[in-house]
């Protein structure tokens, strides 16, 4: 499978996973943005950003959601390739982002400058002056996302 198809497939999977984390009975809260991220890079108006957006108007998301499906990286210790991705997110969006990460043969993770769940924290990593909270994605997170920036209106 080529990298573009692999990335698109991961974005669709992330949309369903994140939807279930917000509401365990609803798979269609999030979906891929038009152009899945490149729109905000091309369009200086910043109307939409990131790879996923809300499609159910009963919910809100005040964070940019980026999805990456990569190999040969580690979270702890933080590999230079992943650190570069994180620094780019900080540069573009400050602290207002979530990274949904699949590391080939290692697992699926959520990394964010915000505490997103009351439990299931895998580790806290620090890069520069930013602490990042890391969660292993599994069904124990379904229906448990608890942050005022994302969820029901």
Short mmCIF file of N, CA, C and O in Angstrom, two decimals, residues 7 10-11 13-15 17-18 21 30 36 49-52 61-71 73-76 78-90 92-103 107-117 121-123 125 127 130-137 141 145 150:
data_model
loop_
_atom_site.label_atom_id
_atom_site.label_comp_id
_atom_site.label_asym_id
_atom_site.label_seq_id
_atom_site.Cartn_x
_atom_site.Cartn_y
_atom_site.Cartn_z
N UNK A 7 -1.92 6.69 4.78
CA UNK A 7 -2.28 7.86 5.58
C UNK A 7 -3.77 8.12 5.59
O UNK A 7 -4.36 8.41 6.63
N UNK A 10 -5.50 5.55 7.78
CA UNK A 10 -5.29 5.84 9.20
C UNK A 10 -6.17 7.01 9.63
O UNK A 10 -6.75 6.99 10.72
N UNK A 11 -6.33 8.03 8.80
CA UNK A 11 -7.20 9.16 9.14
C UNK A 11 -8.65 8.71 9.31
O UNK A 11 -9.34 9.14 10.24
N UNK A 13 -9.63 5.71 10.18
CA UNK A 13 -9.65 4.93 11.42
C UNK A 13 -9.62 5.86 12.64
O UNK A 13 -10.34 5.65 13.61
N UNK A 14 -8.81 6.90 12.58
CA UNK A 14 -8.73 7.88 13.68
C UNK A 14 -10.07 8.57 13.90
O UNK A 14 -10.47 8.82 15.04
N UNK A 15 -10.76 8.90 12.81
CA UNK A 15 -12.07 9.57 12.93
C UNK A 15 -13.03 8.70 13.72
O UNK A 15 -13.73 9.19 14.62
N UNK A 17 -12.19 6.13 15.81
CA UNK A 17 -11.66 5.95 17.17
C UNK A 17 -11.92 7.18 18.05
O UNK A 17 -12.39 7.05 19.19
N UNK A 18 -11.63 8.36 17.53
CA UNK A 18 -11.83 9.58 18.32
C UNK A 18 -13.31 9.80 18.58
O UNK A 18 -13.69 10.20 19.69
N UNK A 21 -14.24 7.66 21.41
CA UNK A 21 -13.68 8.16 22.68
C UNK A 21 -14.55 9.25 23.26
O UNK A 21 -14.67 9.38 24.48
N UNK A 30 -16.49 12.67 14.09
CA UNK A 30 -15.36 13.24 13.34
C UNK A 30 -15.27 12.59 11.97
O UNK A 30 -15.67 11.45 11.78
N UNK A 36 -7.69 16.96 3.81
CA UNK A 36 -7.11 16.44 5.05
C UNK A 36 -5.82 17.12 5.47
O UNK A 36 -4.77 16.54 5.54
N UNK A 49 -8.28 23.42 9.82
CA UNK A 49 -6.91 22.97 10.05
C UNK A 49 -6.92 21.51 10.45
O UNK A 49 -7.89 21.02 11.01
N UNK A 50 -5.82 20.85 10.21
CA UNK A 50 -5.67 19.48 10.66
C UNK A 50 -6.27 18.46 9.72
O UNK A 50 -6.72 18.77 8.62
N UNK A 51 -6.26 17.23 10.19
CA UNK A 51 -6.71 16.10 9.38
C UNK A 51 -8.15 15.70 9.63
O UNK A 51 -8.77 15.08 8.78
N UNK A 52 -8.68 16.02 10.82
CA UNK A 52 -10.05 15.64 11.16
C UNK A 52 -10.84 16.86 11.60
O UNK A 52 -10.28 17.82 12.12
N UNK A 61 -15.10 20.76 18.96
CA UNK A 61 -13.68 20.45 19.11
C UNK A 61 -12.90 21.73 18.86
O UNK A 61 -12.91 22.26 17.76
N UNK A 62 -12.25 22.23 19.90
CA UNK A 62 -11.46 23.45 19.80
C UNK A 62 -9.97 23.15 19.62
O UNK A 62 -9.14 24.02 19.82
N UNK A 63 -9.66 21.91 19.25
CA UNK A 63 -8.27 21.49 19.06
C UNK A 63 -8.08 21.01 17.62
O UNK A 63 -8.98 20.45 17.01
N UNK A 64 -6.88 21.22 17.08
CA UNK A 64 -6.53 20.71 15.76
C UNK A 64 -6.12 19.24 15.94
O UNK A 64 -5.37 18.91 16.84
N UNK A 65 -6.64 18.39 15.08
CA UNK A 65 -6.34 16.96 15.18
C UNK A 65 -5.49 16.56 13.98
O UNK A 65 -5.91 16.68 12.83
N UNK A 66 -4.29 16.10 14.27
CA UNK A 66 -3.37 15.61 13.24
C UNK A 66 -3.22 14.11 13.39
O UNK A 66 -3.19 13.59 14.52
N UNK A 67 -3.11 13.41 12.28
CA UNK A 67 -2.96 11.95 12.27
C UNK A 67 -1.67 11.60 11.54
O UNK A 67 -1.45 12.07 10.42
N UNK A 68 -0.83 10.79 12.17
CA UNK A 68 0.42 10.36 11.53
C UNK A 68 0.56 8.85 11.68
O UNK A 68 0.36 8.30 12.76
N UNK A 69 0.90 8.20 10.58
CA UNK A 69 1.15 6.77 10.55
C UNK A 69 2.59 6.60 10.09
O UNK A 69 2.89 6.75 8.91
N UNK A 70 3.49 6.34 11.04
CA UNK A 70 4.92 6.33 10.72
C UNK A 70 5.60 5.12 11.35
O UNK A 70 5.04 4.44 12.20
N UNK A 71 6.81 4.89 10.93
CA UNK A 71 7.61 3.79 11.48
C UNK A 71 8.95 4.34 11.96
O UNK A 71 9.28 5.50 11.72
N UNK A 73 10.12 5.20 14.85
CA UNK A 73 10.16 6.27 15.84
C UNK A 73 9.87 5.68 17.21
O UNK A 73 9.33 4.58 17.32
N UNK A 74 10.22 6.42 18.23
CA UNK A 74 9.88 6.00 19.59
C UNK A 74 9.37 7.21 20.35
O UNK A 74 9.76 8.35 20.08
N UNK A 75 8.50 6.94 21.30
CA UNK A 75 7.96 7.99 22.15
C UNK A 75 8.89 8.23 23.33
O UNK A 75 9.15 9.37 23.71
N UNK A 76 9.39 7.13 23.90
CA UNK A 76 10.30 7.28 25.03
C UNK A 76 11.46 6.32 24.84
O UNK A 76 11.24 5.10 24.86
N UNK A 78 12.13 10.07 23.18
CA UNK A 78 11.52 10.75 22.05
C UNK A 78 12.51 10.79 20.89
O UNK A 78 13.58 11.39 21.00
N UNK A 79 12.15 10.13 19.78
CA UNK A 79 13.04 10.11 18.62
C UNK A 79 13.03 11.47 17.93
O UNK A 79 12.07 12.24 18.03
N UNK A 80 14.10 11.77 17.21
CA UNK A 80 14.22 13.08 16.56
C UNK A 80 13.14 13.30 15.52
O UNK A 80 12.64 14.41 15.36
N UNK A 81 12.74 12.25 14.80
CA UNK A 81 11.69 12.36 13.78
C UNK A 81 10.36 12.76 14.43
O UNK A 81 9.67 13.66 13.95
N UNK A 82 10.01 12.12 15.53
CA UNK A 82 8.76 12.44 16.23
C UNK A 82 8.86 13.80 16.91
O UNK A 82 7.90 14.58 16.91
N UNK A 83 10.01 14.12 17.45
CA UNK A 83 10.20 15.44 18.07
C UNK A 83 10.01 16.56 17.04
O UNK A 83 9.41 17.59 17.33
N UNK A 84 10.48 16.34 15.81
CA UNK A 84 10.30 17.34 14.74
C UNK A 84 8.82 17.53 14.43
O UNK A 84 8.36 18.67 14.26
N UNK A 85 8.06 16.44 14.36
CA UNK A 85 6.61 16.53 14.13
C UNK A 85 5.94 17.33 15.25
O UNK A 85 5.13 18.21 15.00
N UNK A 86 6.30 17.03 16.49
CA UNK A 86 5.71 17.71 17.64
C UNK A 86 6.07 19.18 17.66
O UNK A 86 5.21 20.04 17.88
N UNK A 87 7.32 19.52 17.39
CA UNK A 87 7.73 20.93 17.36
C UNK A 87 7.00 21.70 16.26
O UNK A 87 6.66 22.87 16.44
N UNK A 88 6.74 21.03 15.14
CA UNK A 88 5.98 21.67 14.06
C UNK A 88 4.54 21.93 14.51
O UNK A 88 3.98 22.99 14.23
N UNK A 89 3.93 20.99 15.22
CA UNK A 89 2.58 21.19 15.75
C UNK A 89 2.55 22.36 16.73
O UNK A 89 1.64 23.20 16.69
N UNK A 90 3.54 22.44 17.60
CA UNK A 90 3.62 23.54 18.57
C UNK A 90 3.79 24.87 17.84
O UNK A 90 3.14 25.86 18.18
N UNK A 92 2.85 25.63 14.76
CA UNK A 92 1.64 25.98 14.01
C UNK A 92 0.44 26.28 14.91
O UNK A 92 -0.34 27.18 14.62
N UNK A 93 0.28 25.51 16.00
CA UNK A 93 -0.96 25.56 16.77
C UNK A 93 -0.79 25.85 18.25
O UNK A 93 -1.77 25.81 18.99
N UNK A 94 0.42 26.15 18.70
CA UNK A 94 0.64 26.38 20.13
C UNK A 94 0.35 25.09 20.91
O UNK A 94 0.93 24.06 20.62
N UNK A 95 -0.57 25.18 21.87
CA UNK A 95 -0.94 23.99 22.65
C UNK A 95 -2.28 23.42 22.21
O UNK A 95 -2.81 22.51 22.84
N UNK A 96 -2.84 23.91 21.13
CA UNK A 96 -4.21 23.57 20.74
C UNK A 96 -4.26 22.43 19.72
O UNK A 96 -4.79 22.58 18.64
N UNK A 97 -3.71 21.27 20.07
CA UNK A 97 -3.66 20.16 19.12
C UNK A 97 -3.69 18.80 19.81
O UNK A 97 -3.40 18.69 21.00
N UNK A 98 -4.05 17.81 19.01
CA UNK A 98 -3.97 16.40 19.39
C UNK A 98 -3.27 15.69 18.25
O UNK A 98 -3.60 15.90 17.08
N UNK A 99 -2.31 14.83 18.58
CA UNK A 99 -1.65 13.99 17.58
C UNK A 99 -2.11 12.56 17.79
O UNK A 99 -1.93 11.99 18.86
N UNK A 100 -2.74 11.99 16.76
CA UNK A 100 -3.10 10.58 16.78
C UNK A 100 -2.03 9.86 15.97
O UNK A 100 -1.84 10.15 14.79
N UNK A 101 -1.32 8.98 16.62
CA UNK A 101 -0.09 8.41 16.07
C UNK A 101 -0.17 6.90 16.02
O UNK A 101 -0.49 6.26 17.03
N UNK A 102 0.11 6.35 14.85
CA UNK A 102 0.31 4.90 14.73
C UNK A 102 1.78 4.69 14.41
O UNK A 102 2.30 5.25 13.45
N UNK A 103 2.43 3.91 15.26
CA UNK A 103 3.83 3.55 15.03
C UNK A 103 3.83 2.09 14.59
O UNK A 103 3.38 1.21 15.34
N UNK A 107 2.18 0.25 18.05
CA UNK A 107 0.88 0.56 18.62
C UNK A 107 0.33 1.89 18.16
O UNK A 107 0.91 2.57 17.30
N UNK A 108 -0.83 2.24 18.74
CA UNK A 108 -1.53 3.48 18.41
C UNK A 108 -1.58 4.34 19.66
O UNK A 108 -1.88 3.84 20.76
N UNK A 109 -1.32 5.64 19.50
CA UNK A 109 -1.20 6.54 20.64
C UNK A 109 -1.90 7.87 20.37
O UNK A 109 -2.07 8.27 19.22
N UNK A 110 -2.25 8.55 21.44
CA UNK A 110 -2.69 9.94 21.37
C UNK A 110 -1.69 10.73 22.18
O UNK A 110 -1.37 10.37 23.32
N UNK A 111 -1.19 11.82 21.61
CA UNK A 111 -0.26 12.71 22.30
C UNK A 111 -0.87 14.10 22.27
O UNK A 111 -1.32 14.56 21.22
N UNK A 112 -0.87 14.77 23.42
CA UNK A 112 -1.45 16.11 23.49
C UNK A 112 -0.84 16.89 24.65
O UNK A 112 -0.47 16.30 25.66
N UNK A 113 -0.78 18.22 24.53
CA UNK A 113 -0.36 19.04 25.66
C UNK A 113 -1.42 19.10 26.76
O UNK A 113 -1.18 19.63 27.82
N UNK A 114 -2.60 18.57 26.49
CA UNK A 114 -3.71 18.57 27.45
C UNK A 114 -3.94 17.18 28.01
O UNK A 114 -3.78 16.19 27.31
N UNK A 115 -4.39 17.12 29.26
CA UNK A 115 -4.88 15.87 29.83
C UNK A 115 -6.24 15.62 29.19
O UNK A 115 -7.14 16.46 29.29
N UNK A 116 -6.39 14.52 28.50
CA UNK A 116 -7.61 14.21 27.77
C UNK A 116 -8.49 13.18 28.48
O UNK A 116 -9.69 13.11 28.24
N UNK A 117 -7.89 12.35 29.30
CA UNK A 117 -8.61 11.28 29.99
C UNK A 117 -8.24 11.32 31.46
O UNK A 117 -7.12 11.69 31.82
N UNK A 121 -3.28 7.03 31.40
CA UNK A 121 -2.09 7.75 30.95
C UNK A 121 -0.94 6.76 30.80
O UNK A 121 -0.65 5.99 31.71
N UNK A 122 -0.30 6.75 29.62
CA UNK A 122 0.84 5.86 29.40
C UNK A 122 2.13 6.49 29.90
O UNK A 122 2.90 5.85 30.60
N UNK A 123 2.38 7.75 29.53
CA UNK A 123 3.56 8.43 30.01
C UNK A 123 3.44 9.93 29.74
O UNK A 123 2.61 10.37 28.96
N UNK A 125 5.86 13.00 28.46
CA UNK A 125 7.16 13.31 27.88
C UNK A 125 7.33 14.82 27.86
O UNK A 125 6.35 15.56 27.83
N UNK A 127 9.30 18.04 25.99
CA UNK A 127 10.13 18.53 24.90
C UNK A 127 10.16 20.05 25.01
O UNK A 127 9.11 20.69 25.03
N UNK A 130 7.43 22.12 27.04
CA UNK A 130 6.08 21.55 26.91
C UNK A 130 6.03 20.13 27.44
O UNK A 130 6.83 19.29 27.05
N UNK A 131 5.08 19.88 28.35
CA UNK A 131 4.80 18.53 28.79
C UNK A 131 3.72 17.96 27.89
O UNK A 131 2.73 18.63 27.60
N UNK A 132 3.91 16.73 27.46
CA UNK A 132 2.95 16.07 26.57
C UNK A 132 2.43 14.80 27.24
O UNK A 132 3.21 14.00 27.74
N UNK A 133 1.12 14.65 27.21
CA UNK A 133 0.47 13.49 27.80
C UNK A 133 0.22 12.46 26.71
O UNK A 133 -0.30 12.78 25.65
N UNK A 134 0.61 11.22 26.97
CA UNK A 134 0.56 10.16 25.98
C UNK A 134 -0.33 9.03 26.48
O UNK A 134 -0.19 8.58 27.61
N UNK A 135 -1.24 8.61 25.60
CA UNK A 135 -2.18 7.54 25.92
C UNK A 135 -2.10 6.46 24.85
O UNK A 135 -2.04 6.77 23.67
N UNK A 136 -2.11 5.21 25.29
CA UNK A 136 -2.19 4.08 24.37
C UNK A 136 -3.66 3.94 23.96
O UNK A 136 -4.54 3.90 24.81
N UNK A 137 -3.93 3.92 22.66
CA UNK A 137 -5.31 3.82 22.18
C UNK A 137 -5.79 2.38 22.32
O UNK A 137 -5.17 1.45 21.81
N UNK A 141 -10.61 3.50 26.38
CA UNK A 141 -10.76 4.95 26.24
C UNK A 141 -12.13 5.35 25.69
O UNK A 141 -12.51 6.52 25.74
N UNK A 145 -13.26 10.35 26.98
CA UNK A 145 -12.56 11.61 26.74
C UNK A 145 -13.22 12.70 27.57
O UNK A 145 -14.41 12.93 27.48
N UNK A 150 -13.13 19.51 23.91
CA UNK A 150 -13.63 18.52 22.95
C UNK A 150 -14.74 17.70 23.61
O UNK A 150 -14.60 17.26 24.73
#
